[in-house]
Amino acid sequence: MELAWLIPVLSFIAFPIIVFWGKRLPGGGAPLAIGAIAAGFALFWVALLGFLAATPDTEHCLTDAATGTLACNFQRAWFNAGLPGLPDSVALSWGMTIDPLALAMLGMVTLVALMVQIYSLGYMKGDPHFGWYYACHALFAAAMLTLVLADSFLLLYVAWELVGACSYLLIGFWHERPAAREAAKKAFIVTRLGDVGLLLGILLLWREVGSFSMTAAFELAHSGEMSHGVATASSLLMLLGAMGKSAQFPFHVWLPDAMEGPTPVSALIHAATMVAAGVYLVARAFPIFQYSGDALMAVAIVGLVTALMASTIALTSTDLKRILAYSTISHLGLMMLSLGAGGYTAALFHLLAHGFSKALLFLGAGSVLHSTEQQDIRHMGGLRKAMPLTALLFSLGAMSLGGIPILAGFWSKDEVLSAVSHGLHPVFIVLALVTALLSALYMARAMFVVFFGPSPESEHHDHPVHDAPLAMAAPMVLLGVLAAGFGLISFNWPGSFGGIGSFLFYHEPEGFHFTWWLGILSTILAVAAFAFGYLVYVRKSLSLEGFRRSFAPAIRVVERKYYVDELYQWVVDRVVMVFSRFIALFDRAVVNDVLVNGPANSARRLGVAMRLHVTGHVYSYALVMALGAAALAILWWWRVA
């Protein structure tokens, strides 16, 4: 397990080498980045096997009282903040935590990043900034892996900000496009709003705990010695950071625009890195959230609102990548909802299953865009004939996230629904089922329109449409296997492995259980949604024109994304800019003219007045002396008399 620190370090090392010497390296440095993340994936298995062989008696390992799981911590001294020997001096350390949560994330991040980087060999071939692309990819993966391994809130925050910086670089990779530049800035600014909350939450915990150690903070919360107010306030502040990174309402606006970056970047962001960080943060700090109680309800409400809102927008979007973007937002909302319901294992299980399926969907969309140079699904159709492999794999991912048995997304979604039904008010499970239905509908719409619907007669391509080349197809096939079969990890298999609930759990292990009524109901909803999509978009035996006319005002609101972007723009124009102009006026009129220039002007005027007696003429000085002497004489005579 001690070798796990090399997993992010190898990619960190690859970054400067590719930046400075990439042009001299074979393949522009791409093999180095791929080799680094491949070695990281191999080291993940080494760390996993070491952890499975560890016991509470193993050096550096103990059973975490807060989570109930085995955790192994490896620390090194970092630096002292303040003057040594003084009471306010703080000794800071850095290290890594190896536990089931960290290992699950390490496996997903390294595997998905490896698949995306291999896929990019074909997708980004010929790009003039090919080396820089792989350098940023290596840094992005390294930052996320550091975030996952971090054993302190301070190190987590450093990696957290580095993840944001890398997303800015990759979303704006094609910076010559104005839309890409604006999308990168939007992502950076919006996520910074949440990051301020995260920073304040970390500082509040440091003030309460006395250190940045996660273990110390969790033990304090578990024992009940942490102030309930501090736990609630810090949890809500950390939730703001998670909402920014995981694109939860109202900070979701950056993620659809992030589609301006290369499609493999979208796959990495949506499946394994940027957006997964927010869900991971809530799961990592779950002992504090649970101790607060009120914060968990806030997590559940935010997740439900986000899931419902994003799923409706996905139904009306016509851009293939943005449909998948809103799908990501919706499923992240379901993960937050599950965490809010206390469904720790269910949320993380869905995070993993969604990661593999969503990576597959984005790589499939990239294959379509790479071949057709088209993103609008209204100009697509019948691509299954020219792209049979892509059609098969994309359909597999769509049906998995849509909840079709027995694919991975079906099992993880069922666990989420089960957690919500047991942990929250019935209204939450009703709305969660509505979200599941909408999820199946927009997945069916994207799949049937693009690959199985009739081809638009007016659409002509400059070159023949072709399927993905080997470099792009191989990662998609592997992800397709996971999208289909990863759900089997939930079962209670004979032997020592009792399903994911026996490995990744909170407080105590839990075997696999299937909530029959929810499973049957969700299956009926998913199958009905795909059947409806087939009748509407393939057979054309059903028409939605009447529905569109009847609900035109509501559909218009959804198509405008509930006017959230317009609201942000209004706040910027009418509040931020007006307040900024007032501050600028106050700065000029009060700070500059009165407080700064006022004393200077007074001194200048006094100097101008005082210099009048300095004439340089002897007779002027003699006159003043005579007048002074006469005044003194008169004063003396008045006092004597």
PDB file of N, CA and C in Angstrom, residues 373-407:
ATOM      1  N   GLU A 373     -18.834  14.964 -38.000  1.00  0.00           N
ATOM      2  CA  GLU A 373     -18.593  16.385 -37.728  1.00  0.00           C
ATOM      3  C   GLU A 373     -19.912  17.114 -37.453  1.00  0.00           C
ATOM      4  N   GLN A 374     -20.791  16.426 -36.750  1.00  0.00           N
ATOM      5  CA  GLN A 374     -22.124  16.971 -36.466  1.00  0.00           C
ATOM      6  C   GLN A 374     -22.497  16.654 -35.029  1.00  0.00           C
ATOM      7  N   GLN A 375     -23.093  17.629 -34.303  1.00  0.00           N
ATOM      8  CA  GLN A 375     -23.519  17.421 -32.924  1.00  0.00           C
ATOM      9  C   GLN A 375     -25.032  17.500 -32.755  1.00  0.00           C
ATOM     10  N   ASP A 376     -25.715  18.106 -33.693  1.00  0.00           N
ATOM     11  CA  ASP A 376     -27.156  18.289 -33.591  1.00  0.00           C
ATOM     12  C   ASP A 376     -27.856  16.997 -33.991  1.00  0.00           C
ATOM     13  N   ILE A 377     -28.618  16.414 -33.065  1.00  0.00           N
ATOM     14  CA  ILE A 377     -29.252  15.131 -33.357  1.00  0.00           C
ATOM     15  C   ILE A 377     -30.340  15.261 -34.414  1.00  0.00           C
ATOM     16  N   ARG A 378     -30.817  16.484 -34.679  1.00  0.00           N
ATOM     17  CA  ARG A 378     -31.826  16.674 -35.720  1.00  0.00           C
ATOM     18  C   ARG A 378     -31.252  16.432 -37.110  1.00  0.00           C
ATOM     19  N   HIS A 379     -29.927  16.456 -37.206  1.00  0.00           N
ATOM     20  CA  HIS A 379     -29.258  16.202 -38.488  1.00  0.00           C
ATOM     21  C   HIS A 379     -28.625  14.814 -38.523  1.00  0.00           C
ATOM     22  N   MET A 380     -29.035  13.957 -37.614  1.00  0.00           N
ATOM     23  CA  MET A 380     -28.502  12.595 -37.566  1.00  0.00           C
ATOM     24  C   MET A 380     -29.645  11.602 -37.746  1.00  0.00           C
ATOM     25  N   GLY A 381     -29.262  10.351 -37.923  1.00  0.00           N
ATOM     26  CA  GLY A 381     -30.248   9.288 -38.065  1.00  0.00           C
ATOM     27  C   GLY A 381     -29.688   8.137 -38.873  1.00  0.00           C
ATOM     28  N   GLY A 382     -30.074   6.944 -38.529  1.00  0.00           N
ATOM     29  CA  GLY A 382     -29.673   5.764 -39.291  1.00  0.00           C
ATOM     30  C   GLY A 382     -28.200   5.446 -39.250  1.00  0.00           C
ATOM     31  N   LEU A 383     -27.458   5.943 -38.246  1.00  0.00           N
ATOM     32  CA  LEU A 383     -26.009   5.739 -38.223  1.00  0.00           C
ATOM     33  C   LEU A 383     -25.616   4.313 -37.844  1.00  0.00           C
ATOM     34  N   ARG A 384     -26.566   3.500 -37.423  1.00  0.00           N
ATOM     35  CA  ARG A 384     -26.229   2.127 -37.062  1.00  0.00           C
ATOM     36  C   ARG A 384     -25.696   1.351 -38.263  1.00  0.00           C
ATOM     37  N   LYS A 385     -26.101   1.740 -39.461  1.00  0.00           N
ATOM     38  CA  LYS A 385     -25.650   1.019 -40.659  1.00  0.00           C
ATOM     39  C   LYS A 385     -24.194   1.314 -40.967  1.00  0.00           C
ATOM     40  N   ALA A 386     -23.790   2.582 -40.805  1.00  0.00           N
ATOM     41  CA  ALA A 386     -22.409   2.960 -41.099  1.00  0.00           C
ATOM     42  C   ALA A 386     -21.497   2.771 -39.894  1.00  0.00           C
ATOM     43  N   MET A 387     -22.071   2.774 -38.673  1.00  0.00           N
ATOM     44  CA  MET A 387     -21.279   2.687 -37.454  1.00  0.00           C
ATOM     45  C   MET A 387     -21.876   1.621 -36.531  1.00  0.00           C
ATOM     46  N   PRO A 388     -21.856   0.368 -36.937  1.00  0.00           N
ATOM     47  CA  PRO A 388     -22.531  -0.672 -36.137  1.00  0.00           C
ATOM     48  C   PRO A 388     -21.917  -0.866 -34.753  1.00  0.00           C
ATOM     49  N   LEU A 389     -20.586  -0.822 -34.645  1.00  0.00           N
ATOM     50  CA  LEU A 389     -19.948  -1.031 -33.348  1.00  0.00           C
ATOM     51  C   LEU A 389     -20.272   0.126 -32.404  1.00  0.00           C
ATOM     52  N   THR A 390     -20.149   1.349 -32.903  1.00  0.00           N
ATOM     53  CA  THR A 390     -20.470   2.512 -32.078  1.00  0.00           C
ATOM     54  C   THR A 390     -21.934   2.492 -31.663  1.00  0.00           C
ATOM     55  N   ALA A 391     -22.816   2.117 -32.592  1.00  0.00           N
ATOM     56  CA  ALA A 391     -24.242   2.048 -32.275  1.00  0.00           C
ATOM     57  C   ALA A 391     -24.506   1.029 -31.172  1.00  0.00           C
ATOM     58  N   LEU A 392     -23.866  -0.123 -31.248  1.00  0.00           N
ATOM     59  CA  LEU A 392     -24.056  -1.162 -30.244  1.00  0.00           C
ATOM     60  C   LEU A 392     -23.581  -0.693 -28.871  1.00  0.00           C
ATOM     61  N   LEU A 393     -22.369  -0.128 -28.831  1.00  0.00           N
ATOM     62  CA  LEU A 393     -21.791   0.269 -27.549  1.00  0.00           C
ATOM     63  C   LEU A 393     -22.515   1.475 -26.951  1.00  0.00           C
ATOM     64  N   PHE A 394     -22.872   2.451 -27.789  1.00  0.00           N
ATOM     65  CA  PHE A 394     -23.622   3.607 -27.293  1.00  0.00           C
ATOM     66  C   PHE A 394     -24.973   3.154 -26.743  1.00  0.00           C
ATOM     67  N   SER A 395     -25.629   2.245 -27.439  1.00  0.00           N
ATOM     68  CA  SER A 395     -26.924   1.733 -26.977  1.00  0.00           C
ATOM     69  C   SER A 395     -26.780   1.005 -25.652  1.00  0.00           C
ATOM     70  N   LEU A 396     -25.664   0.303 -25.491  1.00  0.00           N
ATOM     71  CA  LEU A 396     -25.406  -0.404 -24.243  1.00  0.00           C
ATOM     72  C   LEU A 396     -25.297   0.582 -23.081  1.00  0.00           C
ATOM     73  N   GLY A 397     -24.537   1.668 -23.300  1.00  0.00           N
ATOM     74  CA  GLY A 397     -24.405   2.683 -22.262  1.00  0.00           C
ATOM     75  C   GLY A 397     -25.713   3.389 -21.985  1.00  0.00           C
ATOM     76  N   ALA A 398     -26.478   3.689 -23.047  1.00  0.00           N
ATOM     77  CA  ALA A 398     -27.758   4.378 -22.879  1.00  0.00           C
ATOM     78  C   ALA A 398     -28.745   3.517 -22.105  1.00  0.00           C
ATOM     79  N   MET A 399     -28.815   2.234 -22.431  1.00  0.00           N
ATOM     80  CA  MET A 399     -29.744   1.352 -21.728  1.00  0.00           C
ATOM     81  C   MET A 399     -29.302   1.115 -20.289  1.00  0.00           C
ATOM     82  N   SER A 400     -27.995   1.112 -20.052  1.00  0.00           N
ATOM     83  CA  SER A 400     -27.503   0.959 -18.686  1.00  0.00           C
ATOM     84  C   SER A 400     -27.941   2.130 -17.823  1.00  0.00           C
ATOM     85  N   LEU A 401     -27.701   3.350 -18.283  1.00  0.00           N
ATOM     86  CA  LEU A 401     -28.105   4.524 -17.511  1.00  0.00           C
ATOM     87  C   LEU A 401     -29.625   4.686 -17.504  1.00  0.00           C
ATOM     88  N   GLY A 402     -30.291   4.157 -18.525  1.00  0.00           N
ATOM     89  CA  GLY A 402     -31.741   4.220 -18.547  1.00  0.00           C
ATOM     90  C   GLY A 402     -32.400   3.250 -17.594  1.00  0.00           C
ATOM     91  N   GLY A 403     -31.628   2.300 -17.049  1.00  0.00           N
ATOM     92  CA  GLY A 403     -32.170   1.381 -16.057  1.00  0.00           C
ATOM     93  C   GLY A 403     -32.737   0.101 -16.609  1.00  0.00           C
ATOM     94  N   ILE A 404     -32.242  -0.331 -17.757  1.00  0.00           N
ATOM     95  CA  ILE A 404     -32.728  -1.585 -18.344  1.00  0.00           C
ATOM     96  C   ILE A 404     -32.009  -2.756 -17.673  1.00  0.00           C
ATOM     97  N   PRO A 405     -32.746  -3.743 -17.162  1.00  0.00           N
ATOM     98  CA  PRO A 405     -32.085  -4.915 -16.576  1.00  0.00           C
ATOM     99  C   PRO A 405     -31.338  -5.659 -17.678  1.00  0.00           C
ATOM    100  N   ILE A 406     -30.267  -6.319 -17.399  1.00  0.00           N
ATOM    101  CA  ILE A 406     -29.581  -6.510 -16.139  1.00  0.00           C
ATOM    102  C   ILE A 406     -28.254  -5.729 -16.152  1.00  0.00           C
ATOM    103  N   LEU A 407     -28.261  -4.619 -16.846  1.00  0.00           N
ATOM    104  CA  LEU A 407     -27.066  -3.820 -17.029  1.00  0.00           C
ATOM    105  C   LEU A 407     -26.688  -3.121 -15.725  1.00  0.00           C
TER     106      LEU A 407
END
